[in-house]
Amino acid sequence: MAIGVFDSGLGGLTVLKAAVEKLPEQAFVYYGDNANTPYGSKTDAEIYDLTIAGITRLFDAGCDLVILACNSASAVALHDLQVNWLVSDKRVLGVFVPMIEELTRRDWGDNSPPTHTGLQNVALFATPATVSSGAFERELKFRARDVEVVGEACVGLVAAIEEGDSLGAEALVDAHVATLLETLPNPQAAVLGCTHYPLVEERFRAALPDATRILVQPEIVANSLEDYLRRHPRFVASGGVSYLTSGDPVEVSRSAERFLGHSLTFSAA
Ligand code: DGL
């Protein structure tokens, strides 16, 4: 039984890559909803319905555990679908929890009142849907006292990265970081809260103050998955990686090669 990795498109391949490096024997099925990407500019209701459809496809492919690699879906849909939709012994894990555990050094299951974690402020770079959901700030403040979160919706950045427009993407990173620094000149930590942003991590590093700690999701999520599997060995299964898309498989395989720098073969979902 493979582990499913779901994203609105190609961005989740950054998370999958880190997971495969960490767990090379584990079987994975990746599903990119390329026909409906991007999610970051959709309404909450649209994101909720598309996320359920994507997870269902991976359940149908035999995955009992799905990593919701899309931040927009994790921010907008995950809590509600876990409460209102997810039944049975299937599991869906998002990409926010590992980031918040890493920032606060608190286990997710620790529901004690917020504590002083040493964290004073955090910059969140993400899609409009993720920033406007307020989910990251809410969950962080539930655990960490007196922490300020400043979100910057990086409009246009996902499209520039998808199109392989590196100059445009770098200019957008510079502009969005400059906007955020007007409000928060010295962020203690910066979260790259979108699947695509690891691909422009160096530009974020160059644009942010040297002292700002940058949290890059793929490695943090992969470490957290390894830990989860140690505690839940029923989801461990060896095998290869397969790739599904709701879009045109030939077109998506070509884009994926440009995106990651090596060839991948997608099949129709
Ligand atoms: N995967 C999305 C995220 O991490 C970015 C792409 C999109 O907007 O769909 O938020």
PDB file of C-alpha atoms and ligand atoms in Angstrom:
ATOM      1  CA  MET A   1       0.000   0.000   0.000  1.00  0.00           C
ATOM      2  CA  ALA A   2       1.646   3.179  -1.220  1.00  0.00           C
ATOM      3  CA  ILE A   3       1.518   6.559   0.518  1.00  0.00           C
ATOM      4  CA  GLY A   4      -0.370   9.146  -1.531  1.00  0.00           C
ATOM      5  CA  VAL A   5       0.995  12.651  -2.061  1.00  0.00           C
ATOM      6  CA  PHE A   6      -1.555  15.148  -3.321  1.00  0.00           C
ATOM      7  CA  ASP A   7      -1.005  18.632  -4.678  1.00  0.00           C
ATOM      8  CA  SER A   8      -2.859  21.093  -6.848  1.00  0.00           C
ATOM      9  CA  GLY A   9      -0.181  20.614  -9.506  1.00  0.00           C
ATOM     10  CA  LEU A  10       3.552  20.173  -9.755  1.00  0.00           C
ATOM     11  CA  GLY A  11       4.645  21.971  -6.574  1.00  0.00           C
ATOM     12  CA  GLY A  12       4.135  18.938  -4.359  1.00  0.00           C
ATOM     13  CA  LEU A  13       6.957  17.221  -6.257  1.00  0.00           C
ATOM     14  CA  THR A  14       9.319  19.204  -3.996  1.00  0.00           C
ATOM     15  CA  VAL A  15       7.758  17.481  -0.980  1.00  0.00           C
ATOM     16  CA  LEU A  16       7.722  14.082  -2.697  1.00  0.00           C
ATOM     17  CA  LYS A  17      11.394  14.402  -3.647  1.00  0.00           C
ATOM     18  CA  ALA A  18      12.430  15.027  -0.035  1.00  0.00           C
ATOM     19  CA  ALA A  19      10.212  12.157   1.159  1.00  0.00           C
ATOM     20  CA  VAL A  20      11.748   9.727  -1.358  1.00  0.00           C
ATOM     21  CA  GLU A  21      15.260  10.808  -0.359  1.00  0.00           C
ATOM     22  CA  LYS A  22      14.402  10.180   3.286  1.00  0.00           C
ATOM     23  CA  LEU A  23      12.456   6.935   2.655  1.00  0.00           C
ATOM     24  CA  PRO A  24      13.909   5.402  -0.519  1.00  0.00           C
ATOM     25  CA  GLU A  25      12.221   2.003  -0.048  1.00  0.00           C
ATOM     26  CA  GLN A  26       8.716   3.389   0.510  1.00  0.00           C
ATOM     27  CA  ALA A  27       6.081   3.185  -2.259  1.00  0.00           C
ATOM     28  CA  PHE A  28       4.432   6.507  -3.188  1.00  0.00           C
ATOM     29  CA  VAL A  29       1.696   7.608  -5.586  1.00  0.00           C
ATOM     30  CA  TYR A  30       1.804  11.271  -6.520  1.00  0.00           C
ATOM     31  CA  TYR A  31      -1.358  12.943  -7.796  1.00  0.00           C
ATOM     32  CA  GLY A  32      -1.217  16.424  -9.279  1.00  0.00           C
ATOM     33  CA  ASP A  33      -4.536  18.113  -9.988  1.00  0.00           C
ATOM     34  CA  ASN A  34      -3.044  19.965 -12.945  1.00  0.00           C
ATOM     35  CA  ALA A  35      -6.424  20.357 -14.632  1.00  0.00           C
ATOM     36  CA  ASN A  36      -7.526  22.645 -11.791  1.00  0.00           C
ATOM     37  CA  THR A  37      -4.284  24.323 -10.714  1.00  0.00           C
ATOM     38  CA  PRO A  38      -3.723  26.826  -9.161  1.00  0.00           C
ATOM     39  CA  TYR A  39      -5.704  26.452  -5.940  1.00  0.00           C
ATOM     40  CA  GLY A  40      -4.153  29.515  -4.287  1.00  0.00           C
ATOM     41  CA  SER A  41      -6.527  31.933  -5.998  1.00  0.00           C
ATOM     42  CA  LYS A  42      -9.714  29.820  -5.658  1.00  0.00           C
ATOM     43  CA  THR A  43     -12.539  30.172  -3.132  1.00  0.00           C
ATOM     44  CA  ASP A  44     -12.559  28.082   0.037  1.00  0.00           C
ATOM     45  CA  ALA A  45     -15.511  26.035  -1.239  1.00  0.00           C
ATOM     46  CA  GLU A  46     -13.747  25.250  -4.510  1.00  0.00           C
ATOM     47  CA  ILE A  47     -10.547  24.237  -2.693  1.00  0.00           C
ATOM     48  CA  TYR A  48     -12.529  22.039  -0.288  1.00  0.00           C
ATOM     49  CA  ASP A  49     -14.327  20.146  -3.067  1.00  0.00           C
ATOM     50  CA  LEU A  50     -11.203  19.710  -5.206  1.00  0.00           C
ATOM     51  CA  THR A  51      -9.170  18.520  -2.223  1.00  0.00           C
ATOM     52  CA  ILE A  52     -11.755  15.870  -1.354  1.00  0.00           C
ATOM     53  CA  ALA A  53     -11.841  14.705  -4.984  1.00  0.00           C
ATOM     54  CA  GLY A  54      -8.034  14.448  -5.076  1.00  0.00           C
ATOM     55  CA  ILE A  55      -7.769  12.548  -1.813  1.00  0.00           C
ATOM     56  CA  THR A  56     -10.566  10.212  -2.909  1.00  0.00           C
ATOM     57  CA  ARG A  57      -8.625   9.419  -6.090  1.00  0.00           C
ATOM     58  CA  LEU A  58      -5.606   8.432  -3.998  1.00  0.00           C
ATOM     59  CA  PHE A  59      -7.747   6.354  -1.612  1.00  0.00           C
ATOM     60  CA  ASP A  60      -9.117   4.589  -4.728  1.00  0.00           C
ATOM     61  CA  ALA A  61      -5.513   3.927  -5.798  1.00  0.00           C
ATOM     62  CA  GLY A  62      -5.067   2.000  -2.553  1.00  0.00           C
ATOM     63  CA  CYS A  63      -3.387   4.680  -0.438  1.00  0.00           C
ATOM     64  CA  ASP A  64      -4.554   4.588   3.195  1.00  0.00           C
ATOM     65  CA  LEU A  65      -2.307   7.514   4.120  1.00  0.00           C
ATOM     66  CA  VAL A  66      -2.284  10.720   2.055  1.00  0.00           C
ATOM     67  CA  ILE A  67       0.085  13.641   2.468  1.00  0.00           C
ATOM     68  CA  LEU A  68      -1.735  16.813   1.549  1.00  0.00           C
ATOM     69  CA  ALA A  69       1.318  18.555   0.110  1.00  0.00           C
ATOM     70  CA  CYS A  70      -0.588  21.684  -0.955  1.00  0.00           C
ATOM     71  CA  ASN A  71      -0.437  24.487   1.620  1.00  0.00           C
ATOM     72  CA  SER A  72      -3.561  26.163   0.258  1.00  0.00           C
ATOM     73  CA  ALA A  73      -5.533  22.917   0.672  1.00  0.00           C
ATOM     74  CA  SER A  74      -3.955  22.237   4.079  1.00  0.00           C
ATOM     75  CA  ALA A  75      -4.850  25.749   5.259  1.00  0.00           C
ATOM     76  CA  VAL A  76      -8.363  25.939   3.871  1.00  0.00           C
ATOM     77  CA  ALA A  77      -9.714  22.374   3.761  1.00  0.00           C
ATOM     78  CA  LEU A  78      -7.804  19.948   5.962  1.00  0.00           C
ATOM     79  CA  HIS A  79      -9.358  20.681   9.348  1.00  0.00           C
ATOM     80  CA  ASP A  80     -12.921  20.652   8.011  1.00  0.00           C
ATOM     81  CA  LEU A  81     -12.486  17.518   5.967  1.00  0.00           C
ATOM     82  CA  GLN A  82     -10.943  15.692   8.896  1.00  0.00           C
ATOM     83  CA  VAL A  83     -13.894  16.659  11.090  1.00  0.00           C
ATOM     84  CA  ASN A  84     -16.750  16.362   8.583  1.00  0.00           C
ATOM     85  CA  TRP A  85     -15.704  13.954   5.874  1.00  0.00           C
ATOM     86  CA  LEU A  86     -12.864  11.635   6.760  1.00  0.00           C
ATOM     87  CA  VAL A  87     -14.209   8.400   8.178  1.00  0.00           C
ATOM     88  CA  SER A  88     -12.744   4.934   8.413  1.00  0.00           C
ATOM     89  CA  ASP A  89      -9.132   4.077   9.070  1.00  0.00           C
ATOM     90  CA  LYS A  90      -7.670   6.352   6.376  1.00  0.00           C
ATOM     91  CA  ARG A  91      -5.350   9.210   7.345  1.00  0.00           C
ATOM     92  CA  VAL A  92      -4.633  12.589   5.756  1.00  0.00           C
ATOM     93  CA  LEU A  93      -1.657  14.636   6.974  1.00  0.00           C
ATOM     94  CA  GLY A  94      -1.068  18.235   5.988  1.00  0.00           C
ATOM     95  CA  VAL A  95       2.108  20.255   5.600  1.00  0.00           C
ATOM     96  CA  PHE A  96       1.374  22.893   8.266  1.00  0.00           C
ATOM     97  CA  VAL A  97       1.647  20.682  11.320  1.00  0.00           C
ATOM     98  CA  PRO A  98       5.345  19.792  10.841  1.00  0.00           C
ATOM     99  CA  MET A  99       6.199  23.473  10.303  1.00  0.00           C
ATOM    100  CA  ILE A 100       4.416  24.551  13.480  1.00  0.00           C
ATOM    101  CA  GLU A 101       5.944  21.718  15.502  1.00  0.00           C
ATOM    102  CA  GLU A 102       9.354  22.763  14.225  1.00  0.00           C
ATOM    103  CA  LEU A 103       8.791  26.432  15.101  1.00  0.00           C
ATOM    104  CA  THR A 104       7.319  25.862  18.541  1.00  0.00           C
ATOM    105  CA  ARG A 105       9.189  22.681  19.504  1.00  0.00           C
ATOM    106  CA  ARG A 106       5.844  21.368  20.734  1.00  0.00           C
ATOM    107  CA  ASP A 107       4.093  18.154  19.730  1.00  0.00           C
ATOM    108  CA  TRP A 108       0.853  18.667  17.847  1.00  0.00           C
ATOM    109  CA  GLY A 109      -1.015  16.575  20.380  1.00  0.00           C
ATOM    110  CA  ASP A 110       0.066  18.870  23.228  1.00  0.00           C
ATOM    111  CA  ASN A 111      -3.120  20.866  23.888  1.00  0.00           C
ATOM    112  CA  SER A 112      -1.840  22.677  26.958  1.00  0.00           C
ATOM    113  CA  PRO A 113      -2.117  26.508  26.936  1.00  0.00           C
ATOM    114  CA  PRO A 114       0.263  28.556  24.767  1.00  0.00           C
ATOM    115  CA  THR A 115       3.772  28.847  26.173  1.00  0.00           C
ATOM    116  CA  HIS A 116       6.721  31.191  25.679  1.00  0.00           C
ATOM    117  CA  THR A 117       8.630  29.420  22.957  1.00  0.00           C
ATOM    118  CA  GLY A 118      11.192  32.142  22.354  1.00  0.00           C
ATOM    119  CA  LEU A 119       9.459  32.912  19.087  1.00  0.00           C
ATOM    120  CA  GLN A 120       8.505  36.581  18.767  1.00  0.00           C
ATOM    121  CA  ASN A 121       7.588  36.989  15.139  1.00  0.00           C
ATOM    122  CA  VAL A 122       7.297  34.973  11.957  1.00  0.00           C
ATOM    123  CA  ALA A 123       7.012  35.987   8.323  1.00  0.00           C
ATOM    124  CA  LEU A 124       4.716  33.776   6.247  1.00  0.00           C
ATOM    125  CA  PHE A 125       5.141  33.776   2.472  1.00  0.00           C
ATOM    126  CA  ALA A 126       2.287  31.878   0.827  1.00  0.00           C
ATOM    127  CA  THR A 127      -0.581  31.976  -1.674  1.00  0.00           C
ATOM    128  CA  PRO A 128      -3.538  34.375  -1.206  1.00  0.00           C
ATOM    129  CA  ALA A 129      -5.745  31.454  -0.063  1.00  0.00           C
ATOM    130  CA  THR A 130      -3.258  30.355   2.597  1.00  0.00           C
ATOM    131  CA  VAL A 131      -2.637  33.862   3.934  1.00  0.00           C
ATOM    132  CA  SER A 132      -6.297  34.875   4.019  1.00  0.00           C
ATOM    133  CA  SER A 133      -7.343  31.622   5.741  1.00  0.00           C
ATOM    134  CA  GLY A 134      -5.432  32.732   8.862  1.00  0.00           C
ATOM    135  CA  ALA A 135      -4.889  29.021   9.621  1.00  0.00           C
ATOM    136  CA  PHE A 136      -1.139  29.234  10.116  1.00  0.00           C
ATOM    137  CA  GLU A 137      -1.379  32.170  12.523  1.00  0.00           C
ATOM    138  CA  ARG A 138      -4.265  30.582  14.438  1.00  0.00           C
ATOM    139  CA  GLU A 139      -2.484  27.258  14.940  1.00  0.00           C
ATOM    140  CA  LEU A 140       0.809  28.924  15.842  1.00  0.00           C
ATOM    141  CA  LYS A 141      -0.801  31.228  18.415  1.00  0.00           C
ATOM    142  CA  PHE A 142      -2.647  28.254  19.895  1.00  0.00           C
ATOM    143  CA  ARG A 143       0.784  26.975  20.964  1.00  0.00           C
ATOM    144  CA  ALA A 144       3.140  29.958  21.186  1.00  0.00           C
ATOM    145  CA  ARG A 145       2.422  33.020  23.352  1.00  0.00           C
ATOM    146  CA  ASP A 146       3.050  36.566  22.183  1.00  0.00           C
ATOM    147  CA  VAL A 147       4.034  35.672  18.644  1.00  0.00           C
ATOM    148  CA  GLU A 148       3.311  38.036  15.783  1.00  0.00           C
ATOM    149  CA  VAL A 149       2.676  36.570  12.300  1.00  0.00           C
ATOM    150  CA  VAL A 150       2.935  38.776   9.226  1.00  0.00           C
ATOM    151  CA  GLY A 151       1.674  37.121   6.054  1.00  0.00           C
ATOM    152  CA  GLU A 152       2.583  38.123   2.525  1.00  0.00           C
ATOM    153  CA  ALA A 153       0.421  36.741  -0.286  1.00  0.00           C
ATOM    154  CA  CYS A 154       2.940  36.252  -3.078  1.00  0.00           C
ATOM    155  CA  VAL A 155       0.589  36.924  -5.981  1.00  0.00           C
ATOM    156  CA  GLY A 156       2.040  35.776  -9.299  1.00  0.00           C
ATOM    157  CA  LEU A 157       4.937  33.755  -7.890  1.00  0.00           C
ATOM    158  CA  VAL A 158       3.484  30.260  -8.440  1.00  0.00           C
ATOM    159  CA  ALA A 159       2.644  31.105 -12.080  1.00  0.00           C
ATOM    160  CA  ALA A 160       6.141  32.484 -12.762  1.00  0.00           C
ATOM    161  CA  ILE A 161       7.771  29.341 -11.301  1.00  0.00           C
ATOM    162  CA  GLU A 162       5.407  27.015 -13.225  1.00  0.00           C
ATOM    163  CA  GLU A 163       6.211  28.865 -16.449  1.00  0.00           C
ATOM    164  CA  GLY A 164       9.951  28.543 -15.832  1.00  0.00           C
ATOM    165  CA  ASP A 165      10.236  32.349 -15.806  1.00  0.00           C
ATOM    166  CA  SER A 166      13.156  32.547 -13.375  1.00  0.00           C
ATOM    167  CA  LEU A 167      13.832  36.253 -13.833  1.00  0.00           C
ATOM    168  CA  GLY A 168      10.186  37.064 -13.242  1.00  0.00           C
ATOM    169  CA  ALA A 169      10.087  34.765 -10.207  1.00  0.00           C
ATOM    170  CA  GLU A 170      13.184  36.402  -8.693  1.00  0.00           C
ATOM    171  CA  ALA A 171      11.758  39.871  -9.211  1.00  0.00           C
ATOM    172  CA  LEU A 172       8.526  38.784  -7.496  1.00  0.00           C
ATOM    173  CA  VAL A 173      10.434  37.318  -4.534  1.00  0.00           C
ATOM    174  CA  ASP A 174      12.350  40.589  -4.141  1.00  0.00           C
ATOM    175  CA  ALA A 175       9.160  42.641  -4.333  1.00  0.00           C
ATOM    176  CA  HIS A 176       7.172  40.482  -1.885  1.00  0.00           C
ATOM    177  CA  VAL A 177      10.033  40.303   0.610  1.00  0.00           C
ATOM    178  CA  ALA A 178      10.479  44.098   0.414  1.00  0.00           C
ATOM    179  CA  THR A 179       6.754  44.575   1.106  1.00  0.00           C
ATOM    180  CA  LEU A 180       6.870  42.285   4.108  1.00  0.00           C
ATOM    181  CA  LEU A 181      10.006  43.916   5.523  1.00  0.00           C
ATOM    182  CA  GLU A 182       8.185  47.268   5.573  1.00  0.00           C
ATOM    183  CA  THR A 183       5.920  45.788   8.268  1.00  0.00           C
ATOM    184  CA  LEU A 184       8.405  43.434   9.908  1.00  0.00           C
ATOM    185  CA  PRO A 185      11.976  44.621   9.241  1.00  0.00           C
ATOM    186  CA  ASN A 186      13.759  41.780  11.057  1.00  0.00           C
ATOM    187  CA  PRO A 187      11.718  38.584  11.016  1.00  0.00           C
ATOM    188  CA  GLN A 188      13.060  36.027  13.428  1.00  0.00           C
ATOM    189  CA  ALA A 189      11.826  33.218  11.166  1.00  0.00           C
ATOM    190  CA  ALA A 190      10.374  33.034   7.667  1.00  0.00           C
ATOM    191  CA  VAL A 191       8.138  30.209   6.494  1.00  0.00           C
ATOM    192  CA  LEU A 192       8.127  29.426   2.775  1.00  0.00           C
ATOM    193  CA  GLY A 193       4.533  28.201   2.989  1.00  0.00           C
ATOM    194  CA  CYS A 194       3.942  27.113  -0.577  1.00  0.00           C
ATOM    195  CA  THR A 195       5.071  23.979  -2.383  1.00  0.00           C
ATOM    196  CA  HIS A 196       6.749  25.983  -5.141  1.00  0.00           C
ATOM    197  CA  TYR A 197       8.877  28.323  -3.065  1.00  0.00           C
ATOM    198  CA  PRO A 198      11.732  25.875  -2.281  1.00  0.00           C
ATOM    199  CA  LEU A 199      12.632  26.304  -5.955  1.00  0.00           C
ATOM    200  CA  VAL A 200      13.422  29.979  -5.276  1.00  0.00           C
ATOM    201  CA  GLU A 201      14.745  29.447  -1.762  1.00  0.00           C
ATOM    202  CA  GLU A 202      18.114  31.023  -2.592  1.00  0.00           C
ATOM    203  CA  ARG A 203      16.406  34.198  -3.728  1.00  0.00           C
ATOM    204  CA  PHE A 204      14.417  34.353  -0.477  1.00  0.00           C
ATOM    205  CA  ARG A 205      17.689  33.880   1.424  1.00  0.00           C
ATOM    206  CA  ALA A 206      19.321  36.719  -0.485  1.00  0.00           C
ATOM    207  CA  ALA A 207      16.369  39.076   0.003  1.00  0.00           C
ATOM    208  CA  LEU A 208      15.791  38.417   3.718  1.00  0.00           C
ATOM    209  CA  PRO A 209      18.075  39.641   6.541  1.00  0.00           C
ATOM    210  CA  ASP A 210      20.961  37.272   7.313  1.00  0.00           C
ATOM    211  CA  ALA A 211      19.654  36.625  10.820  1.00  0.00           C
ATOM    212  CA  THR A 212      16.250  35.394   9.634  1.00  0.00           C
ATOM    213  CA  ARG A 213      15.851  31.627   9.928  1.00  0.00           C
ATOM    214  CA  ILE A 214      14.163  30.239   6.821  1.00  0.00           C
ATOM    215  CA  LEU A 215      11.993  27.167   7.200  1.00  0.00           C
ATOM    216  CA  VAL A 216      11.832  25.148   4.017  1.00  0.00           C
ATOM    217  CA  GLN A 217       8.999  22.700   3.987  1.00  0.00           C
ATOM    218  CA  PRO A 218      10.103  19.575   2.083  1.00  0.00           C
ATOM    219  CA  GLU A 219      12.840  18.492   4.499  1.00  0.00           C
ATOM    220  CA  ILE A 220      10.723  19.277   7.547  1.00  0.00           C
ATOM    221  CA  VAL A 221       7.731  17.354   6.157  1.00  0.00           C
ATOM    222  CA  ALA A 222       9.933  14.389   5.168  1.00  0.00           C
ATOM    223  CA  ASN A 223      11.446  14.204   8.672  1.00  0.00           C
ATOM    224  CA  SER A 224       7.994  14.354  10.179  1.00  0.00           C
ATOM    225  CA  LEU A 225       6.729  11.592   7.845  1.00  0.00           C
ATOM    226  CA  GLU A 226       9.634   9.353   8.820  1.00  0.00           C
ATOM    227  CA  ASP A 227       8.770   9.891  12.469  1.00  0.00           C
ATOM    228  CA  TYR A 228       5.046   9.228  11.790  1.00  0.00           C
ATOM    229  CA  LEU A 229       5.826   5.949  10.024  1.00  0.00           C
ATOM    230  CA  ARG A 230       7.980   4.854  12.939  1.00  0.00           C
ATOM    231  CA  ARG A 231       4.929   5.316  15.155  1.00  0.00           C
ATOM    232  CA  HIS A 232       2.445   3.914  12.584  1.00  0.00           C
ATOM    233  CA  PRO A 233       4.251   1.062  10.806  1.00  0.00           C
ATOM    234  CA  ARG A 234       1.033  -0.187   9.192  1.00  0.00           C
ATOM    235  CA  PHE A 235       1.526   2.457   6.477  1.00  0.00           C
ATOM    236  CA  VAL A 236       5.025   1.281   5.551  1.00  0.00           C
ATOM    237  CA  ALA A 237       5.211  -0.559   2.217  1.00  0.00           C
ATOM    238  CA  SER A 238       8.090  -0.932  -0.175  1.00  0.00           C
ATOM    239  CA  GLY A 239       7.823  -0.150  -3.870  1.00  0.00           C
ATOM    240  CA  GLY A 240       8.446   2.538  -6.450  1.00  0.00           C
ATOM    241  CA  VAL A 241       6.902   5.917  -7.193  1.00  0.00           C
ATOM    242  CA  SER A 242       4.099   6.462  -9.700  1.00  0.00           C
ATOM    243  CA  TYR A 243       2.639   9.734 -10.962  1.00  0.00           C
ATOM    244  CA  LEU A 244      -0.970  10.588 -11.751  1.00  0.00           C
ATOM    245  CA  THR A 245      -2.438  13.792 -13.133  1.00  0.00           C
ATOM    246  CA  SER A 246      -5.883  15.137 -13.864  1.00  0.00           C
ATOM    247  CA  GLY A 247      -4.314  17.086 -16.732  1.00  0.00           C
ATOM    248  CA  ASP A 248      -2.783  15.984 -20.023  1.00  0.00           C
ATOM    249  CA  PRO A 249      -0.123  13.388 -19.034  1.00  0.00           C
ATOM    250  CA  VAL A 250       2.233  14.235 -21.915  1.00  0.00           C
ATOM    251  CA  GLU A 251       2.071  17.951 -21.247  1.00  0.00           C
ATOM    252  CA  VAL A 252       2.380  17.504 -17.473  1.00  0.00           C
ATOM    253  CA  SER A 253       5.365  15.127 -17.830  1.00  0.00           C
ATOM    254  CA  ARG A 254       7.093  17.758 -19.965  1.00  0.00           C
ATOM    255  CA  SER A 255       6.389  20.523 -17.449  1.00  0.00           C
ATOM    256  CA  ALA A 256       7.538  18.298 -14.579  1.00  0.00           C
ATOM    257  CA  GLU A 257      10.874  17.743 -16.282  1.00  0.00           C
ATOM    258  CA  ARG A 258      11.377  21.491 -16.591  1.00  0.00           C
ATOM    259  CA  PHE A 259      10.234  21.989 -13.003  1.00  0.00           C
ATOM    260  CA  LEU A 260      12.489  19.368 -11.397  1.00  0.00           C
ATOM    261  CA  GLY A 261      15.298  19.008 -13.950  1.00  0.00           C
ATOM    262  CA  HIS A 262      14.813  15.298 -14.643  1.00  0.00           C
ATOM    263  CA  SER A 263      12.227  13.272 -16.521  1.00  0.00           C
ATOM    264  CA  LEU A 264       9.071  11.833 -14.949  1.00  0.00           C
ATOM    265  CA  THR A 265       6.200   9.988 -16.591  1.00  0.00           C
ATOM    266  CA  PHE A 266       2.682  10.914 -15.537  1.00  0.00           C
ATOM    267  CA  SER A 267      -0.397   8.791 -16.288  1.00  0.00           C
ATOM    268  CA  ALA A 268      -3.996   9.967 -16.560  1.00  0.00           C
ATOM    269  CA  ALA A 269      -5.714   9.798 -13.164  1.00  0.00           C
TER     270      ALA A 269
HETATM  271  N1  DGL B   1       0.399  23.945  -4.065  1.00  0.00           N
HETATM  272  C1  DGL B   1      -0.015  25.301  -3.744  1.00  0.00           C
HETATM  273  C2  DGL B   1       0.395  25.634  -2.316  1.00  0.00           C
HETATM  274  O1  DGL B   1       1.287  25.015  -1.751  1.00  0.00           O
HETATM  275  C3  DGL B   1       0.581  26.304  -4.689  1.00  0.00           C
HETATM  276  C4  DGL B   1       0.004  26.215  -6.076  1.00  0.00           C
HETATM  277  C5  DGL B   1      -1.456  26.582  -6.132  1.00  0.00           C
HETATM  278  O2  DGL B   1      -1.805  27.755  -5.907  1.00  0.00           O
HETATM  279  O3  DGL B   1      -2.229  25.690  -6.385  1.00  0.00           O
HETATM  280  O4  DGL B   1      -0.169  26.516  -1.737  1.00  0.00           O
END
